[in-house]
Amino acid sequence: MEQTQVRRERVLSGVQPTGQATLGNYLGAFRQWRTQQEHYDAIFLIVDQHAITVEHSPVALREGTLQMAALLFAIGIDPQRSTVVVQSHVAQHAQLAWLMECTATYGELSRMIQFKEKSKGSAMVRASLFTYPALMAADILLYQTDLVPVGEDQIQHIELTRTVATRFNHAYGEVFVIPRAVIPSVAARVMDLSHPEAKMSKSSSDRQGNIYLLDSDDQIRRKIAKAKTDLFNEVRYVEDDPERAGVRNLLEILAALNDREPKEVASEFQRYGDLKEATADAVVAHLGPIRERYHTLLADRTQLEAWLAIGRERANATASVTLSRAYDAIGYLAPKEARYGD
């Protein structure tokens, strides 16, 4: 008797090809992506369409997209096991986004916290900055995604995605899988070394407080040596104490890199200098090989583009089916002998 193959759950994550990726991106997302491809049907998007909701350089966007692809492959994302795809390479993202805009409400979009934060103090706010959660919903739903690993600041967008998917299914028939958010537990939020009350971010202008994945070994060591600690002169892991945020951040970084608990790591140190040195050693050991492989991959543009073409073909196969089902459900007249998105 022929056995039916069990469908693996599908996981989807995305990253903008802007700014320089940081240690926070690695520990909060990229390292988990590498593991997830072993257990799930994994799709990783380079979301260049989201990147143009604000002012940008076309040249930097184009080069940044290829550089981000090289970085993901250097980290260990396997183009044969995972689908790595540039968002604009799959036309169905934008096509399904319009259906999501027609499903979401003005009130739901206006309550998005990130829109309020990014538009604050701006004289000209692009309409896309307001509607991009609908595109994000399309990104997720287009691939019938089961799991979406996100930081706490993105939970609101996943809830909106679930809302519009459920509303669409109830109104027009069961088309979309309802996705679930997954929050990484350890070091999900790596903080700025200089200002440990703020998250380490690739959009931040504070270069001293950020450890970038392509920093040299010497740059990494200097930044960690200058990291803010506190006046207690005691290596202890204390949660939710703003006065101990600097030491807590170093302990969480070292613990995450070594797959241990921060409190356990703290018990091994008495001096801040020793903690900083051990943290620097661990960061250098993890990022050095990634940096070397990145530069090797980036030098072979033909290979990178070939791997992205594989991702585009796989993504298009799934996306075209989902879009056709959504268009049919909503009542569009299908063109004869053609797939939507062709």
Tab-separated table of C-alpha atoms in Angstrom:
chain	number	residue	atom	x	y	z
A	1	MET	CA	0.000	0.000	0.000
A	2	GLU	CA	1.339	3.420	-0.960
A	3	GLN	CA	2.035	5.638	2.036
A	4	THR	CA	0.839	9.238	2.135
A	5	GLN	CA	3.671	11.686	2.784
A	6	VAL	CA	3.029	13.866	5.833
A	7	ARG	CA	3.307	17.583	5.106
A	8	ARG	CA	5.928	19.305	7.226
A	9	GLU	CA	4.857	22.513	8.897
A	10	ARG	CA	5.944	25.566	6.969
A	11	VAL	CA	7.902	28.357	8.660
A	12	LEU	CA	8.425	31.789	7.100
A	13	SER	CA	10.631	34.717	8.089
A	14	GLY	CA	11.737	37.887	6.343
A	15	VAL	CA	14.478	40.502	6.556
A	16	GLN	CA	14.888	43.873	4.887
A	17	PRO	CA	18.044	44.294	2.747
A	18	THR	CA	18.866	47.638	4.367
A	19	GLY	CA	21.360	48.597	7.038
A	20	GLN	CA	24.029	46.277	8.394
A	21	ALA	CA	22.935	43.055	10.079
A	22	THR	CA	23.908	42.886	13.750
A	23	LEU	CA	24.629	40.309	16.417
A	24	GLY	CA	21.052	40.937	17.515
A	25	ASN	CA	19.772	39.809	14.116
A	26	TYR	CA	21.948	36.703	14.333
A	27	LEU	CA	20.924	35.634	17.851
A	28	GLY	CA	17.323	36.794	17.577
A	29	ALA	CA	16.601	35.381	14.128
A	30	PHE	CA	19.256	34.117	11.721
A	31	ARG	CA	20.670	31.373	13.938
A	32	GLN	CA	17.160	30.044	14.540
A	33	TRP	CA	16.537	30.081	10.796
A	34	ARG	CA	19.510	27.794	10.262
A	35	THR	CA	18.056	25.331	12.775
A	36	GLN	CA	14.486	25.623	11.514
A	37	GLN	CA	15.406	24.425	8.032
A	38	GLU	CA	16.228	21.052	9.593
A	39	HIS	CA	12.722	20.596	10.982
A	40	TYR	CA	10.358	22.613	8.790
A	41	ASP	CA	9.600	23.515	5.213
A	42	ALA	CA	11.413	26.854	5.490
A	43	ILE	CA	10.932	30.018	3.421
A	44	PHE	CA	13.136	33.051	3.994
A	45	LEU	CA	12.197	36.306	2.292
A	46	ILE	CA	14.444	39.245	1.478
A	47	VAL	CA	11.704	41.860	1.665
A	48	ASP	CA	12.859	44.574	-0.720
A	49	GLN	CA	9.280	45.789	-1.270
A	50	HIS	CA	8.987	46.678	2.409
A	51	ALA	CA	12.268	48.580	2.141
A	52	ILE	CA	10.805	51.254	-0.170
A	53	THR	CA	8.114	52.448	2.256
A	54	VAL	CA	10.657	55.108	3.308
A	55	GLU	CA	13.391	57.087	1.550
A	56	HIS	CA	16.082	54.835	0.128
A	57	SER	CA	18.935	54.686	-2.355
A	58	PRO	CA	18.117	52.493	-5.400
A	59	VAL	CA	21.786	51.555	-5.802
A	60	ALA	CA	22.117	50.650	-2.117
A	61	LEU	CA	18.881	48.638	-2.222
A	62	ARG	CA	20.014	46.615	-5.229
A	63	GLU	CA	23.439	45.862	-3.759
A	64	GLY	CA	22.022	45.337	-0.278
A	65	THR	CA	19.649	42.684	-1.608
A	66	LEU	CA	22.492	40.625	-3.048
A	67	GLN	CA	24.605	41.181	0.067
A	68	MET	CA	21.785	39.986	2.324
A	69	ALA	CA	21.425	36.842	0.213
A	70	ALA	CA	25.171	36.197	0.566
A	71	LEU	CA	24.950	36.715	4.313
A	72	LEU	CA	22.036	34.289	4.744
A	73	PHE	CA	23.871	31.606	2.787
A	74	ALA	CA	27.072	32.330	4.749
A	75	ILE	CA	25.211	31.834	8.031
A	76	GLY	CA	24.226	28.375	6.890
A	77	ILE	CA	20.886	28.689	5.099
A	78	ASP	CA	21.010	25.893	2.520
A	79	PRO	CA	19.492	26.913	-0.866
A	80	GLN	CA	18.681	23.264	-1.568
A	81	ARG	CA	16.748	22.677	1.667
A	82	SER	CA	15.285	26.139	2.193
A	83	THR	CA	13.585	28.587	-0.131
A	84	VAL	CA	15.477	31.880	-0.111
A	85	VAL	CA	13.660	34.377	-2.301
A	86	VAL	CA	13.646	38.088	-3.046
A	87	GLN	CA	10.153	39.441	-2.430
A	88	SER	CA	9.933	41.478	-5.658
A	89	HIS	CA	10.906	38.412	-7.706
A	90	VAL	CA	7.475	36.906	-6.978
A	91	ALA	CA	4.727	39.154	-8.380
A	92	GLN	CA	2.028	37.426	-6.344
A	93	HIS	CA	3.160	39.251	-3.175
A	94	ALA	CA	1.919	42.581	-4.512
A	95	GLN	CA	-1.153	41.009	-6.098
A	96	LEU	CA	-2.328	39.325	-2.915
A	97	ALA	CA	-1.502	42.446	-0.903
A	98	TRP	CA	-4.348	44.284	-2.669
A	99	LEU	CA	-6.805	41.611	-1.561
A	100	MET	CA	-5.513	42.001	1.998
A	101	GLU	CA	-5.985	45.776	1.800
A	102	CYS	CA	-9.569	45.071	0.734
A	103	THR	CA	-10.001	42.775	3.747
A	104	ALA	CA	-8.307	44.773	6.518
A	105	THR	CA	-10.032	47.854	7.906
A	106	TYR	CA	-8.759	51.414	8.254
A	107	GLY	CA	-9.131	51.173	12.020
A	108	GLU	CA	-6.984	48.027	12.196
A	109	LEU	CA	-4.204	49.567	10.122
A	110	SER	CA	-4.294	52.852	12.015
A	111	ARG	CA	-3.708	51.030	15.304
A	112	MET	CA	-0.400	49.527	14.167
A	113	ILE	CA	2.213	50.732	16.662
A	114	GLN	CA	5.117	50.643	14.196
A	115	PHE	CA	3.268	52.968	11.808
A	116	LYS	CA	2.782	55.468	14.611
A	117	GLU	CA	6.447	55.271	15.598
A	118	LYS	CA	7.912	55.462	12.082
A	119	SER	CA	5.615	58.281	10.953
A	120	LYS	CA	6.071	60.403	14.083
A	121	GLY	CA	7.542	63.821	13.291
A	122	SER	CA	7.620	63.194	9.528
A	123	ALA	CA	6.296	65.937	7.241
A	124	MET	CA	5.513	63.457	4.448
A	125	VAL	CA	4.344	59.938	5.226
A	126	ARG	CA	4.031	57.527	2.322
A	127	ALA	CA	0.744	55.663	1.987
A	128	SER	CA	2.726	52.417	1.803
A	129	LEU	CA	3.966	52.958	5.358
A	130	PHE	CA	0.335	52.841	6.447
A	131	THR	CA	-0.694	49.848	4.323
A	132	TYR	CA	2.448	47.708	4.524
A	133	PRO	CA	0.951	45.403	7.218
A	134	ALA	CA	-1.399	44.222	4.448
A	135	LEU	CA	1.653	43.351	2.321
A	136	MET	CA	3.180	41.589	5.309
A	137	ALA	CA	-0.012	39.564	5.701
A	138	ALA	CA	0.183	38.658	2.016
A	139	ASP	CA	3.817	37.576	2.429
A	140	ILE	CA	2.778	35.108	5.109
A	141	LEU	CA	-0.531	33.860	3.700
A	142	LEU	CA	0.770	33.467	0.146
A	143	TYR	CA	2.770	30.401	1.197
A	144	GLN	CA	0.148	28.812	3.484
A	145	THR	CA	2.509	29.439	6.400
A	146	ASP	CA	2.032	27.637	9.709
A	147	LEU	CA	4.659	29.343	11.896
A	148	VAL	CA	6.128	32.854	11.874
A	149	PRO	CA	9.100	33.443	14.230
A	150	VAL	CA	9.014	37.109	15.298
A	151	GLY	CA	10.163	39.486	17.977
A	152	GLU	CA	7.673	40.852	20.459
A	153	ASP	CA	7.440	44.096	18.459
A	154	GLN	CA	5.966	42.185	15.505
A	155	ILE	CA	3.251	40.273	17.360
A	156	GLN	CA	0.666	42.912	16.461
A	157	HIS	CA	1.290	42.343	12.752
A	158	ILE	CA	0.850	38.583	13.092
A	159	GLU	CA	-2.416	39.123	14.928
A	160	LEU	CA	-3.593	41.340	12.063
A	161	THR	CA	-2.583	38.609	9.596
A	162	ARG	CA	-4.606	36.059	11.533
A	163	THR	CA	-7.571	38.447	11.628
A	164	VAL	CA	-7.652	39.162	7.893
A	165	ALA	CA	-7.070	35.496	7.002
A	166	THR	CA	-9.953	34.395	9.220
A	167	ARG	CA	-12.205	37.163	7.850
A	168	PHE	CA	-11.365	36.241	4.250
A	169	ASN	CA	-11.961	32.532	4.882
A	170	HIS	CA	-15.330	33.202	6.522
A	171	ALA	CA	-16.451	35.513	3.733
A	172	TYR	CA	-15.221	33.649	0.652
A	173	GLY	CA	-14.299	30.101	1.657
A	174	GLU	CA	-11.326	28.331	3.227
A	175	VAL	CA	-8.314	29.599	1.297
A	176	PHE	CA	-5.625	30.443	3.861
A	177	VAL	CA	-3.864	28.592	6.658
A	178	ILE	CA	-4.097	30.635	9.866
A	179	PRO	CA	-0.470	31.222	10.964
A	180	ARG	CA	0.898	31.172	14.509
A	181	ALA	CA	3.603	33.436	15.937
A	182	VAL	CA	6.671	31.936	17.619
A	183	ILE	CA	8.904	34.065	19.896
A	184	PRO	CA	12.511	32.902	20.488
A	185	SER	CA	13.157	32.400	24.209
A	186	VAL	CA	16.865	33.115	24.801
A	187	ALA	CA	18.460	36.395	23.661
A	188	ALA	CA	15.445	37.324	21.569
A	189	ARG	CA	16.338	40.961	22.288
A	190	VAL	CA	20.058	41.774	22.210
A	191	MET	CA	20.589	45.258	23.559
A	192	ASP	CA	22.872	48.110	22.477
A	193	LEU	CA	26.286	47.822	24.171
A	194	SER	CA	26.492	51.571	24.849
A	195	HIS	CA	22.824	52.079	25.704
A	196	PRO	CA	21.588	48.731	27.065
A	197	GLU	CA	18.096	50.118	27.584
A	198	ALA	CA	17.699	50.151	23.766
A	199	LYS	CA	17.601	47.229	21.353
A	200	MET	CA	20.607	46.553	19.099
A	201	SER	CA	19.301	47.434	15.636
A	202	LYS	CA	20.702	47.501	12.114
A	203	SER	CA	18.861	50.788	11.540
A	204	SER	CA	20.584	52.429	14.514
A	205	SER	CA	23.179	55.159	13.947
A	206	ASP	CA	25.116	54.107	17.077
A	207	ARG	CA	27.984	52.154	15.540
A	208	GLN	CA	29.822	51.734	18.857
A	209	GLY	CA	26.842	50.069	20.510
A	210	ASN	CA	26.185	47.671	17.629
A	211	ILE	CA	28.190	44.569	16.795
A	212	TYR	CA	27.795	44.025	13.069
A	213	LEU	CA	28.129	40.545	11.611
A	214	LEU	CA	30.857	41.756	9.254
A	215	ASP	CA	32.896	43.586	11.908
A	216	SER	CA	36.547	42.531	12.159
A	217	ASP	CA	37.746	40.593	15.203
A	218	ASP	CA	39.491	43.727	16.512
A	219	GLN	CA	36.350	45.847	16.101
A	220	ILE	CA	34.316	43.294	18.021
A	221	ARG	CA	36.808	43.145	20.885
A	222	ARG	CA	37.052	46.938	21.166
A	223	LYS	CA	33.284	47.384	21.234
A	224	ILE	CA	32.743	44.751	23.913
A	225	ALA	CA	35.653	46.103	25.983
A	226	LYS	CA	33.888	49.500	26.027
A	227	ALA	CA	30.423	48.042	26.727
A	228	LYS	CA	28.513	49.744	29.519
A	229	THR	CA	28.229	47.743	32.742
A	230	ASP	CA	27.252	49.261	36.142
A	231	LEU	CA	28.654	50.414	39.478
A	232	PHE	CA	27.881	47.267	41.470
A	233	ASN	CA	31.169	45.501	40.625
A	234	GLU	CA	29.380	42.173	40.898
A	235	VAL	CA	28.606	39.762	38.077
A	236	ARG	CA	25.014	38.795	38.716
A	237	TYR	CA	22.129	38.095	36.378
A	238	VAL	CA	19.188	40.194	37.565
A	239	GLU	CA	16.088	40.424	35.404
A	240	ASP	CA	14.031	43.614	35.028
A	241	ASP	CA	16.537	45.860	36.810
A	242	PRO	CA	17.434	48.800	34.528
A	243	GLU	CA	20.558	49.581	36.565
A	244	ARG	CA	21.991	46.142	35.723
A	245	ALA	CA	20.967	46.132	32.060
A	246	GLY	CA	24.535	46.287	30.722
A	247	VAL	CA	25.839	43.244	32.593
A	248	ARG	CA	22.600	41.380	31.917
A	249	ASN	CA	23.042	42.022	28.194
A	250	LEU	CA	26.597	40.621	28.171
A	251	LEU	CA	25.506	37.545	30.114
A	252	GLU	CA	22.591	36.910	27.755
A	253	ILE	CA	24.840	37.233	24.704
A	254	LEU	CA	27.434	34.819	26.102
A	255	ALA	CA	24.762	32.384	27.293
A	256	ALA	CA	22.972	32.383	23.943
A	257	LEU	CA	26.179	31.781	21.976
A	258	ASN	CA	27.030	28.806	24.213
A	259	ASP	CA	23.443	27.486	24.545
A	260	ARG	CA	23.403	27.966	28.302
A	261	GLU	CA	21.381	29.855	30.906
A	262	PRO	CA	22.522	33.389	31.857
A	263	LYS	CA	22.384	32.706	35.607
A	264	GLU	CA	24.601	29.663	35.166
A	265	VAL	CA	27.105	31.699	33.140
A	266	ALA	CA	27.113	34.504	35.730
A	267	SER	CA	28.268	32.120	38.464
A	268	GLU	CA	31.578	31.602	36.646
A	269	PHE	CA	32.712	35.247	36.773
A	270	GLN	CA	33.679	37.680	39.483
A	271	ARG	CA	35.133	40.530	37.403
A	272	TYR	CA	33.497	42.489	34.593
A	273	GLY	CA	36.741	42.399	32.622
A	274	ASP	CA	36.767	38.609	32.541
A	275	LEU	CA	33.110	38.552	31.457
A	276	LYS	CA	33.820	40.975	28.627
A	277	GLU	CA	36.831	38.977	27.461
A	278	ALA	CA	34.881	35.705	27.427
A	279	THR	CA	31.987	37.350	25.599
A	280	ALA	CA	34.332	38.803	22.982
A	281	ASP	CA	36.003	35.403	22.475
A	282	ALA	CA	32.613	33.756	21.922
A	283	VAL	CA	31.388	36.417	19.485
A	284	VAL	CA	34.605	36.303	17.457
A	285	ALA	CA	34.483	32.492	17.309
A	286	HIS	CA	30.936	32.565	15.934
A	287	LEU	CA	31.146	35.490	13.534
A	288	GLY	CA	34.640	34.998	12.094
A	289	PRO	CA	33.768	31.990	9.873
A	290	ILE	CA	30.519	33.672	8.763
A	291	ARG	CA	32.413	36.799	7.676
A	292	GLU	CA	34.960	34.781	5.689
A	293	ARG	CA	32.305	32.716	3.899
A	294	TYR	CA	30.291	35.868	3.153
A	295	HIS	CA	33.164	37.490	1.288
A	296	THR	CA	33.801	34.271	-0.673
A	297	LEU	CA	30.131	34.022	-1.698
A	298	LEU	CA	29.801	37.697	-2.583
A	299	ALA	CA	32.721	37.364	-4.991
A	300	ASP	CA	30.717	34.795	-7.018
A	301	ARG	CA	27.681	36.784	-8.136
A	302	THR	CA	26.703	34.165	-10.724
A	303	GLN	CA	26.314	31.494	-8.042
A	304	LEU	CA	24.299	33.802	-5.779
A	305	GLU	CA	21.909	34.698	-8.594
A	306	ALA	CA	21.542	31.009	-9.487
A	307	TRP	CA	20.559	30.154	-5.907
A	308	LEU	CA	18.055	33.029	-5.854
A	309	ALA	CA	16.602	31.738	-9.130
A	310	ILE	CA	16.016	28.354	-7.481
A	311	GLY	CA	14.211	30.107	-4.648
A	312	ARG	CA	12.112	32.166	-7.042
A	313	GLU	CA	11.007	29.064	-8.952
A	314	ARG	CA	9.997	27.216	-5.785
A	315	ALA	CA	8.237	30.237	-4.309
A	316	ASN	CA	6.359	30.977	-7.527
A	317	ALA	CA	5.029	27.418	-7.701
A	318	THR	CA	3.345	27.756	-4.294
A	319	ALA	CA	2.389	31.419	-4.631
A	320	SER	CA	0.624	30.997	-7.973
A	321	VAL	CA	-1.611	28.253	-6.558
A	322	THR	CA	-2.564	30.315	-3.499
A	323	LEU	CA	-3.250	33.444	-5.550
A	324	SER	CA	-5.400	31.509	-8.023
A	325	ARG	CA	-7.479	30.107	-5.155
A	326	ALA	CA	-7.843	33.543	-3.565
A	327	TYR	CA	-8.798	35.206	-6.867
A	328	ASP	CA	-11.319	32.481	-7.617
A	329	ALA	CA	-12.811	32.722	-4.115
A	330	ILE	CA	-13.244	36.483	-4.281
A	331	GLY	CA	-14.965	36.308	-7.663
A	332	TYR	CA	-12.417	37.367	-10.262
A	333	LEU	CA	-12.869	36.059	-13.794
A	334	ALA	CA	-9.820	33.941	-14.570
A	335	PRO	CA	-7.923	34.572	-17.836
A	336	LYS	CA	-8.113	31.637	-20.216
A	337	GLU	CA	-5.230	29.142	-20.009
A	338	ALA	CA	-3.091	31.248	-17.701
A	339	ARG	CA	-2.027	31.320	-14.091
A	340	TYR	CA	-2.241	34.451	-12.020
A	341	GLY	CA	1.192	35.932	-11.605
A	342	ASP	CA	2.503	34.690	-14.981
